[in-house]
CSV table of C-alpha atoms in Angstrom, one decimal:
chain,number,residue,atom,x,y,z
I,1,MET,CA,0.3,0.1,-0.2
I,2,THR,CA,1.2,3.5,-0.8
I,3,ASP,CA,2.5,6.0,1.5
I,4,ILE,CA,1.7,8.8,-1.1
I,5,ALA,CA,-1.3,11.0,-0.2
I,6,PRO,CA,-0.8,14.4,-0.9
I,7,HIS,CA,-2.9,17.2,1.1
I,8,GLY,CA,-4.7,18.5,-2.1
I,9,LEU,CA,-3.0,21.3,-4.8
I,10,HIS,CA,0.0,23.4,-4.3
I,11,HIS,CA,-0.4,25.5,-7.0
I,12,VAL,CA,-1.4,25.0,-11.2
I,13,THR,CA,1.1,26.9,-13.4
I,14,ALA,CA,0.9,28.1,-16.8
I,15,ILE,CA,2.0,29.2,-20.3
I,16,ALA,CA,1.8,33.6,-20.5
I,17,SER,CA,2.8,35.8,-22.8
I,18,ASP,CA,2.7,39.8,-22.0
I,19,PRO,CA,3.6,39.2,-18.3
I,20,GLN,CA,1.6,43.5,-17.7
I,21,ALA,CA,-1.5,41.8,-19.6
I,22,ASN,CA,-0.7,38.6,-17.1
I,23,VAL,CA,-0.5,40.9,-14.3
I,24,ASP,CA,-3.2,43.6,-15.3
I,25,PHE,CA,-6.0,40.4,-15.4
I,26,TYR,CA,-4.9,38.3,-12.3
I,27,THR,CA,-5.1,41.4,-10.0
I,28,ARG,CA,-7.5,43.7,-11.4
I,29,ALA,CA,-9.6,41.3,-13.0
I,30,LEU,CA,-10.1,38.4,-10.9
I,31,GLY,CA,-8.6,40.2,-8.1
I,32,LEU,CA,-5.8,37.6,-6.3
I,33,ARG,CA,-3.1,38.9,-4.9
I,34,LEU,CA,1.0,38.9,-6.9
I,35,VAL,CA,2.3,37.7,-3.9
I,36,LYS,CA,6.0,36.7,-5.9
I,37,GLN,CA,7.9,38.4,-8.9
I,38,THR,CA,10.6,36.8,-9.6
I,39,VAL,CA,12.2,35.0,-12.7
I,40,ASN,CA,12.0,31.0,-14.1
I,41,PHE,CA,14.7,29.6,-12.2
I,42,ASP,CA,15.9,27.2,-15.2
I,43,ALA,CA,15.4,30.2,-17.7
I,44,PRO,CA,16.4,33.4,-16.0
I,45,ASP,CA,15.5,36.0,-18.7
I,46,THR,CA,11.4,35.0,-18.0
I,47,TYR,CA,9.5,36.2,-14.8
I,48,HIS,CA,8.1,33.5,-12.8
I,49,LEU,CA,5.0,35.4,-11.7
I,50,TYR,CA,2.5,33.9,-8.4
I,51,TYR,CA,-0.2,34.8,-7.4
I,52,GLY,CA,-3.1,33.6,-4.4
I,53,ASP,CA,-4.2,34.9,-1.6
I,54,ALA,CA,-3.2,37.4,1.3
I,55,SER,CA,-0.1,34.9,1.9
I,56,GLY,CA,-0.4,32.9,-0.9
I,57,SER,CA,-1.4,29.6,0.7
I,58,PRO,CA,-1.0,26.5,-0.6
I,59,SER,CA,-3.7,25.2,-2.9
I,60,THR,CA,-4.6,28.7,-3.8
I,61,ILE,CA,-1.2,29.4,-6.1
I,62,LEU,CA,-1.4,30.0,-10.0
I,63,THR,CA,1.6,31.2,-11.2
I,64,PHE,CA,2.7,31.9,-14.7
I,65,PHE,CA,5.7,32.3,-17.3
I,66,PRO,CA,5.3,34.8,-19.2
I,67,TRP,CA,7.4,34.4,-22.2
I,68,ARG,CA,7.1,37.2,-24.9
I,69,GLY,CA,6.7,35.8,-28.2
I,70,VAL,CA,5.1,32.7,-27.3
I,71,PRO,CA,2.8,31.3,-30.0
I,72,ALA,CA,-0.8,29.6,-28.8
I,73,GLY,CA,-1.1,26.5,-27.6
I,74,ARG,CA,-4.0,24.0,-28.8
I,75,GLN,CA,-6.0,22.4,-26.1
I,76,GLY,CA,-6.4,18.2,-26.6
I,77,SER,CA,-5.3,15.3,-24.6
I,78,GLY,CA,-2.3,14.9,-22.2
I,79,LEU,CA,-3.0,18.6,-21.2
I,80,THR,CA,-4.5,19.7,-18.0
I,81,THR,CA,-7.6,22.0,-19.8
I,82,ALA,CA,-9.0,23.7,-17.5
I,83,THR,CA,-8.1,25.6,-13.5
I,84,ALA,CA,-10.8,25.8,-11.0
I,85,PHE,CA,-11.7,28.3,-8.6
I,86,SER,CA,-13.5,28.4,-5.5
I,87,VAL,CA,-16.5,31.0,-5.2
I,88,PRO,CA,-18.9,31.2,-2.3
I,89,PRO,CA,-22.5,29.9,-4.0
I,90,GLU,CA,-24.0,33.3,-3.7
I,91,SER,CA,-21.4,35.2,-5.7
I,92,LEU,CA,-21.4,33.8,-8.8
I,93,GLY,CA,-24.1,35.6,-10.4
I,94,TRP,CA,-21.6,38.6,-8.6
I,95,TRP,CA,-18.5,37.3,-11.1
I,96,GLN,CA,-21.1,36.4,-14.4
I,97,ASN,CA,-21.8,40.2,-14.2
I,98,ARG,CA,-18.1,41.2,-13.8
I,99,ILE,CA,-16.8,39.1,-16.0
I,100,ALA,CA,-19.8,40.4,-18.8
I,101,GLY,CA,-18.9,43.4,-17.7
I,102,MET,CA,-15.6,43.6,-18.5
I,103,GLY,CA,-16.6,41.9,-22.1
I,104,VAL,CA,-14.8,38.6,-21.3
I,105,GLU,CA,-16.5,36.0,-23.7
I,106,HIS,CA,-18.1,33.3,-20.7
I,107,GLU,CA,-20.5,30.0,-20.5
I,108,GLY,CA,-22.6,29.7,-17.8
I,109,PRO,CA,-22.9,29.2,-15.1
I,110,ARG,CA,-24.3,25.1,-16.0
I,111,THR,CA,-24.0,22.2,-14.0
I,112,ARG,CA,-21.5,19.8,-13.5
I,113,ASP,CA,-19.9,17.1,-11.4
I,114,GLY,CA,-23.2,18.3,-9.2
I,115,GLU,CA,-21.4,22.3,-8.9
I,116,GLU,CA,-22.6,25.7,-10.6
I,117,VAL,CA,-19.5,26.2,-13.2
I,118,LEU,CA,-18.7,29.2,-15.0
I,119,THR,CA,-15.8,29.0,-17.3
I,120,PHE,CA,-13.9,32.0,-19.5
I,121,ARG,CA,-10.4,32.1,-20.8
I,122,ASP,CA,-7.8,34.7,-19.8
I,123,PRO,CA,-5.8,37.2,-22.2
I,124,ASP,CA,-4.2,34.2,-23.6
I,125,GLY,CA,-6.7,31.2,-24.0
I,126,LEU,CA,-6.5,29.6,-20.5
I,127,VAL,CA,-9.5,28.5,-19.4
I,128,ILE,CA,-10.3,29.0,-15.8
I,129,ASP,CA,-13.3,27.5,-14.3
I,130,LEU,CA,-14.9,29.4,-11.1
I,131,VAL,CA,-17.1,27.3,-9.2
I,132,ALA,CA,-19.9,27.7,-6.5
I,133,ALA,CA,-17.9,26.0,-3.5
I,134,PRO,CA,-20.1,25.7,-0.2
I,135,GLY,CA,-18.3,25.3,3.0
I,136,ASP,CA,-15.0,26.8,1.3
I,137,THR,CA,-13.8,28.8,4.9
I,138,ARG,CA,-10.4,30.2,3.3
I,139,SER,CA,-10.9,34.3,2.9
I,140,GLY,CA,-9.5,34.8,-0.5
I,141,TRP,CA,-7.9,38.3,-1.4
I,142,ASP,CA,-9.5,41.6,-1.6
I,143,GLY,CA,-6.5,43.6,-1.8
I,144,VAL,CA,-5.9,45.9,-5.1
I,145,ALA,CA,-9.4,45.1,-7.5
I,146,ASP,CA,-12.6,46.0,-6.7
I,147,VAL,CA,-14.2,42.7,-5.7
I,148,PRO,CA,-15.5,42.8,-1.6
I,149,ALA,CA,-14.1,40.0,0.5
I,150,GLU,CA,-17.9,38.7,0.5
I,151,HIS,CA,-17.3,37.4,-3.5
I,152,ALA,CA,-13.6,37.1,-3.2
I,153,VAL,CA,-11.9,33.9,-5.2
I,154,ARG,CA,-10.9,31.4,-2.6
I,155,GLY,CA,-8.6,29.8,-4.0
I,156,LEU,CA,-8.1,26.3,-6.4
I,157,HIS,CA,-10.5,24.0,-6.6
I,158,ALA,CA,-10.0,22.0,-8.9
I,159,VAL,CA,-7.9,20.7,-11.8
I,160,THR,CA,-8.7,19.1,-15.0
I,161,LEU,CA,-6.8,16.5,-17.3
I,162,SER,CA,-7.8,15.9,-20.9
I,163,GLU,CA,-7.0,12.0,-21.4
I,164,ARG,CA,-6.8,9.4,-24.6
I,165,LEU,CA,-6.7,6.5,-22.4
I,166,PRO,CA,-7.9,7.6,-18.9
I,167,ASP,CA,-7.0,3.7,-17.6
I,168,PRO,CA,-3.7,4.4,-16.7
I,169,THR,CA,-3.8,7.6,-15.5
I,170,VAL,CA,-6.8,6.7,-13.4
I,171,GLU,CA,-4.4,3.7,-12.1
I,172,LEU,CA,-1.7,6.0,-11.1
I,173,LEU,CA,-4.2,8.2,-9.6
I,174,THR,CA,-5.7,6.1,-7.1
I,175,GLY,CA,-3.0,3.4,-6.5
I,176,LEU,CA,0.5,4.7,-6.3
I,177,LEU,CA,-1.3,8.8,-5.4
I,178,GLY,CA,-3.1,7.3,-2.6
I,179,MET,CA,-6.5,9.2,-4.2
I,180,THR,CA,-9.9,7.9,-3.9
I,181,ALA,CA,-12.7,7.5,-6.8
I,182,ALA,CA,-15.4,10.5,-5.8
I,183,GLY,CA,-18.0,10.0,-8.1
I,184,GLU,CA,-18.2,10.2,-12.5
I,185,ASP,CA,-20.8,12.7,-14.7
I,186,GLY,CA,-20.7,11.5,-18.1
I,187,ASP,CA,-16.9,11.6,-19.8
I,188,ARG,CA,-15.9,13.2,-16.4
I,189,ALA,CA,-14.2,11.3,-13.1
I,190,ARG,CA,-13.4,12.6,-9.8
I,191,PHE,CA,-10.7,11.9,-7.5
I,192,ALA,CA,-10.3,13.0,-4.2
I,193,MET,CA,-7.4,13.9,-1.6
I,194,ALA,CA,-7.5,13.8,2.2
I,195,GLY,CA,-11.5,13.6,2.5
I,196,GLY,CA,-12.0,15.7,-1.3
I,197,GLY,CA,-13.4,19.6,-1.0
I,198,ALA,CA,-12.2,22.9,-2.6
I,199,GLY,CA,-9.0,22.3,-3.6
I,200,ALA,CA,-8.3,19.1,-3.5
I,201,VAL,CA,-10.0,17.7,-6.0
I,202,LEU,CA,-8.4,16.1,-10.0
I,203,ASP,CA,-10.8,15.7,-12.3
I,204,VAL,CA,-10.3,13.2,-15.9
I,205,ALA,CA,-12.1,14.0,-18.2
I,206,ALA,CA,-12.0,11.2,-21.5
I,207,ASP,CA,-10.7,13.2,-24.5
I,208,GLY,CA,-10.5,12.0,-28.0
I,209,ARG,CA,-8.7,14.7,-29.6
I,210,ALA,CA,-5.5,14.8,-30.8
I,211,LYS,CA,-2.3,15.4,-28.5
I,212,GLY,CA,-2.5,19.6,-27.3
I,213,LEU,CA,0.0,21.4,-28.0
I,214,GLN,CA,1.5,23.1,-25.0
I,215,ALA,CA,2.0,26.4,-25.4
I,216,GLY,CA,0.1,30.0,-24.3
I,217,GLY,CA,-2.5,29.7,-22.7
I,218,THR,CA,-2.0,26.3,-21.8
I,219,VAL,CA,-1.0,24.5,-18.2
I,220,HIS,CA,2.5,23.9,-17.7
I,221,HIS,CA,1.8,21.1,-15.1
I,222,VAL,CA,0.5,20.6,-11.7
I,223,ALA,CA,1.5,20.5,-8.4
I,224,PHE,CA,0.5,18.7,-5.3
I,225,ARG,CA,0.9,19.4,-1.5
I,226,VAL,CA,3.5,17.8,0.8
I,227,ALA,CA,3.7,18.8,4.3
I,228,ASP,CA,7.7,19.0,4.3
I,229,ARG,CA,11.4,17.4,2.7
I,230,ALA,CA,11.5,14.5,4.7
I,231,THR,CA,8.3,13.4,3.8
I,232,GLN,CA,8.7,14.5,0.3
I,233,ALA,CA,12.2,12.6,0.2
I,234,LEU,CA,10.4,9.4,1.2
I,235,TRP,CA,7.4,9.7,-1.3
I,236,ARG,CA,10.5,10.4,-4.3
I,237,SER,CA,12.0,6.6,-3.1
I,238,GLU,CA,8.5,5.1,-3.5
I,239,LEU,CA,7.5,7.1,-7.2
I,240,VAL,CA,11.2,5.8,-7.9
I,241,GLU,CA,10.9,2.0,-6.9
I,242,ALA,CA,7.5,1.9,-8.6
I,243,GLY,CA,9.8,3.1,-12.1
I,244,LEU,CA,8.6,6.2,-12.5
I,245,HIS,CA,11.6,8.7,-13.9
I,246,VAL,CA,11.5,11.4,-10.6
I,247,THR,CA,13.8,14.2,-10.9
I,248,GLU,CA,16.3,14.9,-8.0
I,249,ILE,CA,14.6,17.3,-4.8
I,250,LEU,CA,14.9,21.1,-6.6
I,251,ASP,CA,15.0,23.8,-4.5
I,252,ARG,CA,12.3,26.6,-5.7
I,253,GLN,CA,13.2,29.1,-3.1
I,254,TYR,CA,9.2,29.0,-2.0
I,255,PHE,CA,9.1,25.2,-1.7
I,256,THR,CA,11.2,22.4,-2.4
I,257,SER,CA,10.0,20.3,-6.0
I,258,ILE,CA,10.1,16.9,-7.1
I,259,TYR,CA,8.4,16.4,-10.9
I,260,PHE,CA,7.7,13.5,-12.8
I,261,HIS,CA,5.0,12.5,-15.8
I,262,GLU,CA,1.8,11.1,-15.3
I,263,PRO,CA,1.0,8.3,-18.2
I,264,GLY,CA,-0.9,10.5,-20.8
I,265,GLY,CA,1.8,13.0,-20.7
I,266,VAL,CA,1.0,15.7,-17.4
I,267,LEU,CA,4.3,16.8,-16.1
I,268,PHE,CA,3.1,16.4,-11.9
I,269,GLU,CA,4.8,18.4,-9.6
I,270,ILE,CA,4.8,17.8,-5.6
I,271,ALA,CA,5.8,21.0,-3.5
I,272,THR,CA,6.2,21.3,0.1
I,273,ASP,CA,4.2,23.7,1.8
I,274,GLU,CA,7.2,25.0,3.4
I,275,PRO,CA,9.1,27.7,3.5
I,276,GLY,CA,6.1,29.6,1.8
I,277,PHE,CA,6.3,33.4,0.2
I,278,ALA,CA,7.2,35.4,3.2
I,279,VAL,CA,11.1,34.1,3.6
I,280,ASP,CA,13.0,36.9,1.6
I,281,GLU,CA,10.9,40.0,1.9
I,282,PRO,CA,7.8,40.7,4.5
I,283,LEU,CA,4.1,40.0,3.7
I,284,LEU,CA,2.9,43.0,3.5
I,285,GLU,CA,5.8,43.6,0.7
I,286,LEU,CA,4.6,40.4,-1.1
I,287,GLY,CA,4.8,40.7,-5.4
I,288,ARG,CA,6.5,44.6,-5.6
I,289,SER,CA,9.7,43.8,-6.4
I,290,LEU,CA,11.4,41.4,-8.4
I,291,LYS,CA,13.2,38.9,-6.0
I,292,LEU,CA,16.2,36.2,-7.0
I,293,PRO,CA,17.5,33.1,-5.1
I,294,PRO,CA,21.0,33.6,-3.3
I,295,TRP,CA,22.6,31.4,-6.8
I,296,LEU,CA,21.0,34.2,-8.6
I,297,GLU,CA,22.1,37.0,-6.9
I,298,PRO,CA,25.7,37.8,-8.1
I,299,THR,CA,24.0,38.5,-12.2
I,300,ARG,CA,20.7,40.0,-10.9
I,301,GLU,CA,21.7,43.2,-12.7
I,302,GLN,CA,22.2,41.6,-16.2
I,303,ILE,CA,18.5,39.5,-15.0
I,304,ALA,CA,17.2,42.4,-14.4
I,305,ALA,CA,17.9,44.4,-17.9
I,306,SER,CA,17.2,41.5,-19.9
I,307,LEU,CA,12.9,41.9,-18.5
I,308,PRO,CA,11.0,44.3,-19.3
I,309,PRO,CA,9.2,46.9,-17.2
I,310,LEU,CA,6.4,45.6,-14.5
I,311,ARG,CA,3.9,47.9,-13.2
I,312,VAL,CA,2.3,46.4,-10.0
I,313,PRO,CA,-0.7,47.3,-8.6
I,314,SER,CA,-0.1,49.4,-5.1
């Protein structure tokens, strides 16, 4: 029996094009907080932007690599094709009016998996669902945007994996990753972590389309929560013993990570809750300036010169 049991979603990372348009949409339209302005540690001439609640709590985080000039991606099998956020049930109509008032095309609300869902796309075409989720006690963020606290986005709710052959993915989720089946809706199956609920749900959709193209407006990877590095190391050993190709533990400054692909091709990450985003700047100043890990500080001047200016809401 597996010892691996993620606490839920940690974050979702996607690909964008223009960093300023990305900041404007997620802070001003959706009302998320920019909790970290840093760079892609593997390609430091590109920003890595993190959004979440007031402190960037695990399970609230959506991050982006905004690669200027990146071509548009294509939805299809082998990708994470939707990222869902939780909002209070009574707020879904408010959000529909807000999205429509901004000229953003949307679908719904409609019932799916027993939940009311409003769907739209960000400026790069990334599919975002807002889900009316009763019982979600997370507080959300009501900072720079004119989003009242009672309507604020609470955090991640779920992700949807589109799979041409769902069974191998389902076997990994329920076997090695310790998730439990939590219902079906047509060609979709739901899986729960740590009892399920907002921020601890993953959906697998059977998808007969050709393999998707991972580029602008698509998800790069999905990260799951582990409490600490010691547990992460144990989980890594178990994944390797099961025959998966898993990276070494990588220092991402705000958490440590391991990565591997599930059978359908989606890149999974397991990330620690510790140490969090206040490790290199005060909580009240999160996201206001460019932060670099110690190993990149010697080249700060060159890195900063390679990045476009970014106006961050105060």
